[in-house]
CSV table of C-alpha atoms and ligand atoms in Angstrom, one decimal:
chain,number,residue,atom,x,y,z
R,5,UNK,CA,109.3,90.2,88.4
R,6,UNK,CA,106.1,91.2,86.8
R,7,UNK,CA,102.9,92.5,88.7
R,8,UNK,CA,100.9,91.2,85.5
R,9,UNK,CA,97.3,93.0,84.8
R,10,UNK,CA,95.7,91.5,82.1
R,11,UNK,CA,92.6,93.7,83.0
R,12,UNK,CA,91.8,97.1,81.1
R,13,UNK,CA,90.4,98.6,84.1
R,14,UNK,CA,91.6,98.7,87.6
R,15,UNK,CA,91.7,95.4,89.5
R,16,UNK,CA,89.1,95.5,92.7
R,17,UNK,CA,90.3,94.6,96.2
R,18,UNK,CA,89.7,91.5,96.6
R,19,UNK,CA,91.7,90.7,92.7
R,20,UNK,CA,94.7,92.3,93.7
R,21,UNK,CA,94.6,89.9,97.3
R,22,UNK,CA,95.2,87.3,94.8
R,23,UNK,CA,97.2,88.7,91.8
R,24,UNK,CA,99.1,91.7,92.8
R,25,UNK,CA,102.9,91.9,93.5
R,26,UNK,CA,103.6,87.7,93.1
R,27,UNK,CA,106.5,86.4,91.3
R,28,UNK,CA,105.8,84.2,88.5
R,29,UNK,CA,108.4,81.9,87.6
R,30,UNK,CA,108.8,81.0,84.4
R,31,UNK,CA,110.8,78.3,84.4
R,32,UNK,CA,108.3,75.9,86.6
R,33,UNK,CA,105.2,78.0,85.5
R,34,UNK,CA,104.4,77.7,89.5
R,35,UNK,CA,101.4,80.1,90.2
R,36,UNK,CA,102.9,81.1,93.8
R,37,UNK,CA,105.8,83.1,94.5
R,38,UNK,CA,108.7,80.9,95.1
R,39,UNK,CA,110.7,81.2,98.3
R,40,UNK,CA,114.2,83.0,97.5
R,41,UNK,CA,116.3,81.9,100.5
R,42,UNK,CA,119.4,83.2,99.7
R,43,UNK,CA,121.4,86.0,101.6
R,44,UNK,CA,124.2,86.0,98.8
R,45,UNK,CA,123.3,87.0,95.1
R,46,UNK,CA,125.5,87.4,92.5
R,47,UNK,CA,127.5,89.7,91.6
R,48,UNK,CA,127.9,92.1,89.6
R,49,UNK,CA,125.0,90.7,88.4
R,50,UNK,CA,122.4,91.7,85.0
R,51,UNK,CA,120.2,94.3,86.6
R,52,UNK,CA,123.0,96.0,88.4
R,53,UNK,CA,121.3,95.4,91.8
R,54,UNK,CA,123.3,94.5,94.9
R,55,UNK,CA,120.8,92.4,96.3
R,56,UNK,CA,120.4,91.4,100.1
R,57,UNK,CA,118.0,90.7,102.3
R,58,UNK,CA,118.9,93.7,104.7
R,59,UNK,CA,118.7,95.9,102.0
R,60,UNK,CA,114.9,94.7,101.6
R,61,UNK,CA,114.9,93.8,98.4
R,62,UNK,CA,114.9,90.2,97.7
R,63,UNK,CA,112.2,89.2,95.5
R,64,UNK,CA,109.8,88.0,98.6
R,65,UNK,CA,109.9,91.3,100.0
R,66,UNK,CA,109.4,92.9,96.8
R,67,UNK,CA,106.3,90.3,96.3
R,68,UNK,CA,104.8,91.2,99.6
R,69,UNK,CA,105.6,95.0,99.3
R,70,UNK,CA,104.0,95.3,96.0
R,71,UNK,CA,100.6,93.7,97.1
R,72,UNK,CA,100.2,96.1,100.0
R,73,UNK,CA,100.9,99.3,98.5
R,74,UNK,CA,98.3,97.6,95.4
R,75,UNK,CA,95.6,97.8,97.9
R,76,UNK,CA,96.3,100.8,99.8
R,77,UNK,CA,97.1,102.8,96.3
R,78,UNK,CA,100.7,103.8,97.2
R,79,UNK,CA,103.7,104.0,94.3
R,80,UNK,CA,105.9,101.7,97.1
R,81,UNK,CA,106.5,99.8,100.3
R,82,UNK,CA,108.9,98.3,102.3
R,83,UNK,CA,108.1,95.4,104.4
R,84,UNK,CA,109.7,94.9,108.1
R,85,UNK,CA,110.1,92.0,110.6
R,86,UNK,CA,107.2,93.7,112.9
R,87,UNK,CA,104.8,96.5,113.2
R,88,UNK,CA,107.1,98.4,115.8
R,89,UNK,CA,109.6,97.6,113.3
R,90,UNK,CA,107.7,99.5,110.5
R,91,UNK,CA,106.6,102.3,112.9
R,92,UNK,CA,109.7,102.8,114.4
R,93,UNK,CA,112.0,103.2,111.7
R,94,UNK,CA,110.0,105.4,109.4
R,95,UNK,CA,109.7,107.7,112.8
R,96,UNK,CA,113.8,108.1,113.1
R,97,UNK,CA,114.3,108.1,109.4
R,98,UNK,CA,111.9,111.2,109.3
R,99,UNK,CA,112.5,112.9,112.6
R,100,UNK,CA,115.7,115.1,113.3
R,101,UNK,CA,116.2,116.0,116.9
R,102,UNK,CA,114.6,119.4,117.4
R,103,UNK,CA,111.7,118.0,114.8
R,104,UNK,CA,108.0,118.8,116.3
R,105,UNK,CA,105.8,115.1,116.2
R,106,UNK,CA,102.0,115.7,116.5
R,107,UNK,CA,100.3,112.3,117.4
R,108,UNK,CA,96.7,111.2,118.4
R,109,UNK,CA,96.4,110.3,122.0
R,110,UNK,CA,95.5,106.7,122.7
R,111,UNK,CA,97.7,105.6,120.2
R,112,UNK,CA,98.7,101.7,120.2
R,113,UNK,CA,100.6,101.1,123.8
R,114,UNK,CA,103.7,99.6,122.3
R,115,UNK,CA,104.0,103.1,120.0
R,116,UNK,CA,102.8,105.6,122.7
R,117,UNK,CA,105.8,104.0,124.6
R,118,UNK,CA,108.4,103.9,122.2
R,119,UNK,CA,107.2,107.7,120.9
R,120,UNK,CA,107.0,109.0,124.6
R,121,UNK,CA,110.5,106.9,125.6
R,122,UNK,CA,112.4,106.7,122.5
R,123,UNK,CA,111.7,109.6,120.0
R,124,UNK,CA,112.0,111.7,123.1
R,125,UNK,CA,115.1,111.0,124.0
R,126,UNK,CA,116.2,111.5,120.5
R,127,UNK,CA,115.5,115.1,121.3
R,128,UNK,CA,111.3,115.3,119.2
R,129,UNK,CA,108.9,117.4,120.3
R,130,UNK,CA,106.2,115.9,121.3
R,131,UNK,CA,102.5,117.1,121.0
R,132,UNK,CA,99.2,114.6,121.5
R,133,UNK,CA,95.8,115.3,120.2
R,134,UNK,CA,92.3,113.9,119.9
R,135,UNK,CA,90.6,116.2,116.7
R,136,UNK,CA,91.1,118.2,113.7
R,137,UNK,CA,90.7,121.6,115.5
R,138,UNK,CA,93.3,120.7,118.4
R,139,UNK,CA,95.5,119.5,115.4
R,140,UNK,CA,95.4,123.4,114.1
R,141,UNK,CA,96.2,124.6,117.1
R,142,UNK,CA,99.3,122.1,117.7
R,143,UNK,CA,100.7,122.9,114.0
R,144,UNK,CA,104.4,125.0,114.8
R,145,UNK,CA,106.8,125.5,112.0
R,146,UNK,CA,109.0,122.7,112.9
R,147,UNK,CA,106.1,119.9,113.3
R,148,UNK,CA,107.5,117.7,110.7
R,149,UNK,CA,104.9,114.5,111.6
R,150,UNK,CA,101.2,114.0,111.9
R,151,UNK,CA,101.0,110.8,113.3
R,152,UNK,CA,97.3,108.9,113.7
R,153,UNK,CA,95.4,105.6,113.8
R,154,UNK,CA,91.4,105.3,112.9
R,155,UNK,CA,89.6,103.6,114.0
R,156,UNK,CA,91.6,103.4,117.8
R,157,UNK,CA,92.2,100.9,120.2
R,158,UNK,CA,90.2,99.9,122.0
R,159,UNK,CA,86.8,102.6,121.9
R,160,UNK,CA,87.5,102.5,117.9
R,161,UNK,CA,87.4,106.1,117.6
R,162,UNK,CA,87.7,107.6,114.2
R,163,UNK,CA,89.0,110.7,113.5
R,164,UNK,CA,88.6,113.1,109.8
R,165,UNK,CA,91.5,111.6,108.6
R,166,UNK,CA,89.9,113.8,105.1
R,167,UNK,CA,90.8,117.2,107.6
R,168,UNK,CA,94.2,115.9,109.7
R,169,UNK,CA,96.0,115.0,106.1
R,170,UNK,CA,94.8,118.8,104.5
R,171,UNK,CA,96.2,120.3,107.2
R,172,UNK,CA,99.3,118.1,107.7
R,173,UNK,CA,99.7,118.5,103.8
R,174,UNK,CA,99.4,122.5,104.0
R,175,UNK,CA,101.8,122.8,107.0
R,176,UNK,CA,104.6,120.6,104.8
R,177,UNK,CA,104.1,117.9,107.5
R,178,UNK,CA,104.3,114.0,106.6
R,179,UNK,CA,100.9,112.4,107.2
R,180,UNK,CA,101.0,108.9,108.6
R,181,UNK,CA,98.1,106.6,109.6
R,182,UNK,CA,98.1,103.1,111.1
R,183,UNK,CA,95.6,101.7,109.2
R,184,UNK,CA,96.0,98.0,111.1
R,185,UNK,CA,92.5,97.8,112.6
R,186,UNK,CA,90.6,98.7,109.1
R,187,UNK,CA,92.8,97.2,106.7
R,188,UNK,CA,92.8,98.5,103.1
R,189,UNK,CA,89.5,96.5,102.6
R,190,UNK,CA,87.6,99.1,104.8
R,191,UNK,CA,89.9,101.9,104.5
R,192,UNK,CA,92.8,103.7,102.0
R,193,UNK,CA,94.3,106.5,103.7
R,194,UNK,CA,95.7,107.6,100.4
R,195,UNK,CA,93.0,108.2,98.4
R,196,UNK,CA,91.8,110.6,101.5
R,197,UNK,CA,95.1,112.6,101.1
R,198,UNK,CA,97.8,110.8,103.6
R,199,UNK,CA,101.3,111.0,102.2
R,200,UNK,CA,102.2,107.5,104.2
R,201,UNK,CA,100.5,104.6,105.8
R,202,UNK,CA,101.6,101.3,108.6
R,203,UNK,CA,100.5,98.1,109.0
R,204,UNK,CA,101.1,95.6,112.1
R,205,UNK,CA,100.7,93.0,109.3
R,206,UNK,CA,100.9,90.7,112.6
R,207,UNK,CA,97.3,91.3,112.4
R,208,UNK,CA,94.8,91.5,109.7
R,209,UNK,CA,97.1,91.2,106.7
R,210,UNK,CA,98.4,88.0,107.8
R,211,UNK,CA,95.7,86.9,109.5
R,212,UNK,CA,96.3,83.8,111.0
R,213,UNK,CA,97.7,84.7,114.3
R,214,UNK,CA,101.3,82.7,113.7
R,215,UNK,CA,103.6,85.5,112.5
R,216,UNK,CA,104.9,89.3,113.5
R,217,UNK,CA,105.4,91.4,110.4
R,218,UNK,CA,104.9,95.2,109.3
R,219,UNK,CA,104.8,97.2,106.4
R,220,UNK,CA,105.0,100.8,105.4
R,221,UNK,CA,103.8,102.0,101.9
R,222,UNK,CA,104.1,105.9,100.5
R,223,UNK,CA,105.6,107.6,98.0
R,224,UNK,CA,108.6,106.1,95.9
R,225,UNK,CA,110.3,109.5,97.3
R,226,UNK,CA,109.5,108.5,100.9
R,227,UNK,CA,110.1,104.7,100.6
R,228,UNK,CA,113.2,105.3,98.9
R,229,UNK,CA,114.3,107.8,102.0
R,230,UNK,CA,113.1,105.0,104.2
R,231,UNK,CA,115.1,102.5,103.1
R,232,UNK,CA,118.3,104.2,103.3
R,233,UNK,CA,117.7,104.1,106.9
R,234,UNK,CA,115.8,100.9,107.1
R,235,UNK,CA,119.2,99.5,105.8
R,236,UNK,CA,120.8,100.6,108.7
R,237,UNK,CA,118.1,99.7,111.4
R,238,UNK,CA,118.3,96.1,109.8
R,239,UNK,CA,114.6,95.4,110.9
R,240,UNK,CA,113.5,93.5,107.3
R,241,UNK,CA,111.4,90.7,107.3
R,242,UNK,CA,113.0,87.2,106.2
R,243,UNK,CA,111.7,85.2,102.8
R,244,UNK,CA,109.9,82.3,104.8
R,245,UNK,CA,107.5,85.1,106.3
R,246,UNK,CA,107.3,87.2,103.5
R,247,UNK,CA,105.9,84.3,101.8
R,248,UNK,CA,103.7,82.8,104.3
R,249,UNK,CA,102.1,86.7,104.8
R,250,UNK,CA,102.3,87.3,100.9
R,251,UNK,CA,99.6,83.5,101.0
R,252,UNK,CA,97.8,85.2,104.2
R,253,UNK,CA,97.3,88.0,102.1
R,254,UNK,CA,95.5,86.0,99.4
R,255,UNK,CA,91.8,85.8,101.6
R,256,UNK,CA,91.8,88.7,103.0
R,257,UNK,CA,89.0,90.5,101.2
R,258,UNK,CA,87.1,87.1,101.9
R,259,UNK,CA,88.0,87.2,105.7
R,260,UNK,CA,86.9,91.5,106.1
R,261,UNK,CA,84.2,90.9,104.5
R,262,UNK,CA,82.9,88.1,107.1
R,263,UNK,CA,84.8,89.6,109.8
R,264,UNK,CA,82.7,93.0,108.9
R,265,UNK,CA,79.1,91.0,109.1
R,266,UNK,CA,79.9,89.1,111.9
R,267,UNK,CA,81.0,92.2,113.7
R,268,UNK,CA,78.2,94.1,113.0
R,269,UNK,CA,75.7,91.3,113.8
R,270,UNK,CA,77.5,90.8,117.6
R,271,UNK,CA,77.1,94.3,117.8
R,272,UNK,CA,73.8,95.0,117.0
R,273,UNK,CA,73.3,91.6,119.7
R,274,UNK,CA,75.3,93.1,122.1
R,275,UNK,CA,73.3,96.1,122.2
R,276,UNK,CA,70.0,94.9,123.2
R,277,UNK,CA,71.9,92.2,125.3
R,278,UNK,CA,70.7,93.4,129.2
R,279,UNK,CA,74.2,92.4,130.7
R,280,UNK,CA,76.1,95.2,128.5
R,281,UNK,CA,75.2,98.6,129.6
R,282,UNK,CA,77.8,100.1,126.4
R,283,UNK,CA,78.9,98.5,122.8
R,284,UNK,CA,81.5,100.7,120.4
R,285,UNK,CA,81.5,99.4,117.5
R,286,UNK,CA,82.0,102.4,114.3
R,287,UNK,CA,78.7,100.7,112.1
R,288,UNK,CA,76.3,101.4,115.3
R,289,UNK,CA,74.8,104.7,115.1
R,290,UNK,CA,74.9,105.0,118.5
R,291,UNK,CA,79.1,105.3,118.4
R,292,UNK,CA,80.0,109.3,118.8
R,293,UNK,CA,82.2,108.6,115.7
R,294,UNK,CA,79.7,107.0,113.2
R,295,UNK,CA,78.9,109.7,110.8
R,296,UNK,CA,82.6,110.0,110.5
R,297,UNK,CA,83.2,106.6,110.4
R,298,UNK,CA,80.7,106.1,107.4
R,299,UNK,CA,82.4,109.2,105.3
R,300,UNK,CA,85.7,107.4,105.0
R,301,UNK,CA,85.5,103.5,105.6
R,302,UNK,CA,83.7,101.2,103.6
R,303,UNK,CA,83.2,98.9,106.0
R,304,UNK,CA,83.2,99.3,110.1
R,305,UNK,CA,85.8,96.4,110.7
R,306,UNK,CA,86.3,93.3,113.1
R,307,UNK,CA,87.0,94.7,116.0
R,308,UNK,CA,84.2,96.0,119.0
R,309,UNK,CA,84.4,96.4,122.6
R,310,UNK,CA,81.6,96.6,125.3
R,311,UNK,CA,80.9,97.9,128.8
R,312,UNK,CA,79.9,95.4,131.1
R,313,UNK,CA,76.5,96.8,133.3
R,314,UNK,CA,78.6,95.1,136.6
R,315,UNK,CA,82.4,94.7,135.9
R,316,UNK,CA,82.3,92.3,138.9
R,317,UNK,CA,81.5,89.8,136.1
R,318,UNK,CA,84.4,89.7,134.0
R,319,UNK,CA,85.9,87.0,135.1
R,320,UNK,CA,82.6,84.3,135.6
R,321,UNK,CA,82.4,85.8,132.0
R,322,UNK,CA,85.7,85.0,130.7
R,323,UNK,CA,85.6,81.7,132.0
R,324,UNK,CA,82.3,80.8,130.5
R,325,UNK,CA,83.1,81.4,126.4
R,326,UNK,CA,83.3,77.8,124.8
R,327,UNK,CA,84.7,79.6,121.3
R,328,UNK,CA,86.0,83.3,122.0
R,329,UNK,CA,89.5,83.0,123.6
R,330,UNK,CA,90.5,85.1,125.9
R,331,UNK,CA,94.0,86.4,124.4
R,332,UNK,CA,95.6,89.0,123.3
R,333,UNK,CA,96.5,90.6,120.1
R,334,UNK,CA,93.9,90.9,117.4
R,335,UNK,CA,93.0,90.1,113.5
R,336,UNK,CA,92.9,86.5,113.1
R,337,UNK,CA,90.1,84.3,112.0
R,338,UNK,CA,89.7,83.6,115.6
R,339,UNK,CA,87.4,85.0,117.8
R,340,UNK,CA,89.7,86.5,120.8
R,341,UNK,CA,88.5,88.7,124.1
R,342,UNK,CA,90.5,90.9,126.2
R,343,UNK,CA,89.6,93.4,129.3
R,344,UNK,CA,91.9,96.3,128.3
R,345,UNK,CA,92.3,97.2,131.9
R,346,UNK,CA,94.2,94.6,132.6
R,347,UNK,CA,96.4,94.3,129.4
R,348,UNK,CA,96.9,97.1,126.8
R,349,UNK,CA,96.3,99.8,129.6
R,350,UNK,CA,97.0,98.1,133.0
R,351,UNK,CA,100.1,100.4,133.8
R,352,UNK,CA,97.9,103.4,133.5
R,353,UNK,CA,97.1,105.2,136.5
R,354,UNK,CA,93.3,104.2,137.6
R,355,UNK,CA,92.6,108.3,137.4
R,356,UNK,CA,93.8,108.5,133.5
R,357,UNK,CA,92.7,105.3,132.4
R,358,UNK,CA,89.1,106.4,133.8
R,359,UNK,CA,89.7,109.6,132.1
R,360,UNK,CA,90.2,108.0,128.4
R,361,UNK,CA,87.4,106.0,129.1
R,362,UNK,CA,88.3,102.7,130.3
R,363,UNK,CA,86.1,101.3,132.8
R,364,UNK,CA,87.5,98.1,134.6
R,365,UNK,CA,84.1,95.9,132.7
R,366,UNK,CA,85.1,97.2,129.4
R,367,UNK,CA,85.6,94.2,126.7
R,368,UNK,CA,87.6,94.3,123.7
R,369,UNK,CA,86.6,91.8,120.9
R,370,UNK,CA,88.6,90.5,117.4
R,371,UNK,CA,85.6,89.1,115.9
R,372,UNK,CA,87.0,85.9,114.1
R,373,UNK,CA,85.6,84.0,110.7
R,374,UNK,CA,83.1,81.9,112.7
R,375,UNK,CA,79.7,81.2,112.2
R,376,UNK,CA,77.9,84.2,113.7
R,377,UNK,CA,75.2,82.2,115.1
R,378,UNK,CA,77.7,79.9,117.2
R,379,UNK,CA,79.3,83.4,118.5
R,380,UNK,CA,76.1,84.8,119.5
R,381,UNK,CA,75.0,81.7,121.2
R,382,UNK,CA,78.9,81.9,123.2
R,383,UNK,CA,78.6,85.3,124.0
R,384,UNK,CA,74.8,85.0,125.0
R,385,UNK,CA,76.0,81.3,127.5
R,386,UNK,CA,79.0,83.7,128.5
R,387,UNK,CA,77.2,86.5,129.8
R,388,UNK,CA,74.8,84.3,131.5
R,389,UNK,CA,77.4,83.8,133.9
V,27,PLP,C1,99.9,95.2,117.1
V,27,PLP,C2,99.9,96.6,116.7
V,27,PLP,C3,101.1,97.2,116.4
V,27,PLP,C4,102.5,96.6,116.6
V,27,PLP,O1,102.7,95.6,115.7
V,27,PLP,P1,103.7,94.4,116.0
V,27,PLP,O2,103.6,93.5,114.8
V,27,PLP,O3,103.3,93.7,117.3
V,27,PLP,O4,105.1,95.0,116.2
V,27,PLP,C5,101.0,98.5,115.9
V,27,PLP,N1,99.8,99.2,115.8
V,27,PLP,C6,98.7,98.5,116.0
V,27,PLP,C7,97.4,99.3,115.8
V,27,PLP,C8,98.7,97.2,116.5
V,27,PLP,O5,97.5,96.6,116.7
């Protein structure tokens, strides 16, 4: 396998969505990776590698694995049948029972649950935090994780990820991020000093809304401790996906990009729009977390959410968008709405989910690849409702 750079000078994003990590076969001269469907491999065979698909390390994965950790900047990556996947098995493979976690509150529901459920049961310590100064103050000599995601779900908070990795990094702690709502497009953890980043590649990465994948990149030292464990946990993603995410993969500098502008521009509508009292969106200046947001991404992302001025009109409003869909998940070149209320958070208690700032007529939007002026003209008819 080659990951071939003709170029003297370091390949740009939206290059190494093409180029980086695929297979080239020489004996068809195909330009795509070719699917390797087989679960038994010779051997002993040339290279000395006992190759399986459990072990992650058939040529698809290896494809995949390479272009992510390309664009985020990391030595090496594994890549895993689904973002819990990724998440969860770096976690054990980490943690020891007895090992002190610090993570961000208002972390994705499906990892808030398994950390709160799982990891505590396995005997972690468990801290949560919301900034860089209650970090500090959370740090104990056996907090062995620093566990964040910027911008969040669903007010898109951002946090100094340039501060939370020094002091993870000075306190011997592993730094992790997932990075799935800016993609490396908008933002590479790495280069801002995080020893290890995730990716629901469910979303963004894949990008069309018909597959559950995940990926972890690092270190070679860390992926190489990962997959000792990820052999065990047996979470790998198969060829098939591997291929069709690896293809995904290949627009999505071209899908950011327009996902950024048409972000911003519903926004920036939003905001003057007399039926929203409240938009979040990290590109506004008026979102507590801009100056932050500016400092580390290059660009603010697909994702917003608003407040509605009467949450009585959620639902005329849901059932009046011609294009948005309402529907959950997030990332693909479709436009999708969701009232977090009632999905990512509805088994919070009214009390807390008021608390972390989730009024019943809050909105969450995936902006989607449409034309802008269409989704302006279906939000406007919407919220005429
Ligand atoms: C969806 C998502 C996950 C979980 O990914 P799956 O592929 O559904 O397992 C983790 N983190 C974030 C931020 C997500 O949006």
């Amino acid at each position: 396998m080659s990951t071939t750079n003709p170029l003297h000078q370091r390949p740009q994003p939206a290059t190494l969505c093409v180029h980086a990590g695929t297979y080239h076969d020489e004996r068809s001269g195909g330009v795509n990776t070719p699917i390797f469907t087989s679960t038994a491999y010779a051997f002993p065979n040339p290279a000395n590698e006992n190759v399986y698909p459990r072990y992650f390390n058939v040529p698809n994965q290896k494809s995949l694995a390479a272009k992510v950790a390309a664009l985020e900047k990391a030595e090496a990556g594994l890549v895993f049948g689904s973002g819990m996947a990724a998440i969860s098995t770096l976690l054990f493979a980490w943690l020891k029972p007895g090992d002190h976690a610090i993570c961000q509150s208002g972390l994705y529901g499906g990892t808030h649950h398994f950390i709160t459920h799982e990891l505590a049961a396995f005997g972690i310590e468990l801290s949560f935090v919301s900034n860089p100064d209650q970090l500090r103050e959370a740090l104990r000599p056996s907090s062995r994780v620093v566990y964040v995601e910027s911008p969040s779900n669903p007010l898109l908070r951002c946090i100094d990820l340039v501060a939370v990795a020094a002091l993870a990094r000075k306190h011997g702690a592993l730094s992790i991020i997932d990075n799935t709502f800016a993609t490396p497009i908008n933002q590479n953890p790495i280069d801002l000093g995080f020893d290890a980043v995730i990716h629901s590649a469910t979303k963004y990465l894949n990008g069309q809304s018909d597959i559950n994948a995940g990926v972890v990149v690092s270190s070679a030292a860390v992926v190489g401790n990962l997959n000792e464990y990820a052999v065990n946990h047996g979470g790998m993603l198969d060829a098939h996906a591997c291929y069709q995410v690896e293809r995904g993969m290949k627009t999505l500098a071209l899908r950011i990009k327009q996902q950024n502008e048409n972000a911003a521009t519903l926004a920036r509508f939003l905001e003057t729009h007399p039926a929203v009292e409240r938009v979040f969106y990290p590109g506004l200046v008026s979102h507590p977390d801009h100056a932050i947001a500016a400092r580390q991404m290059r660009g603010f992302g697909g994702m917003l959410s608003f407040e509605l001025r009467r949450p009585e009109q959620v639902d005329a409003m849901l059932s009046g968008f011609q294009l948005a869909l309402p529907a959950l998940s997030l990332g693909g070149v479709e436009t999708l709405v969701c009232i977090p209320s009632r999905t990512s958070h509805r088994t919070m208690k009214p009390q807390d989910r008021k608390q972390a700032g989730i009024s019943d007529g809050l909105v969450r939007v995936s902006v989607g690849i449409e034309d802008v002026a269409d989704l302006k003209a279906d939000f406007e008819e919407a919220l005429a409702n």
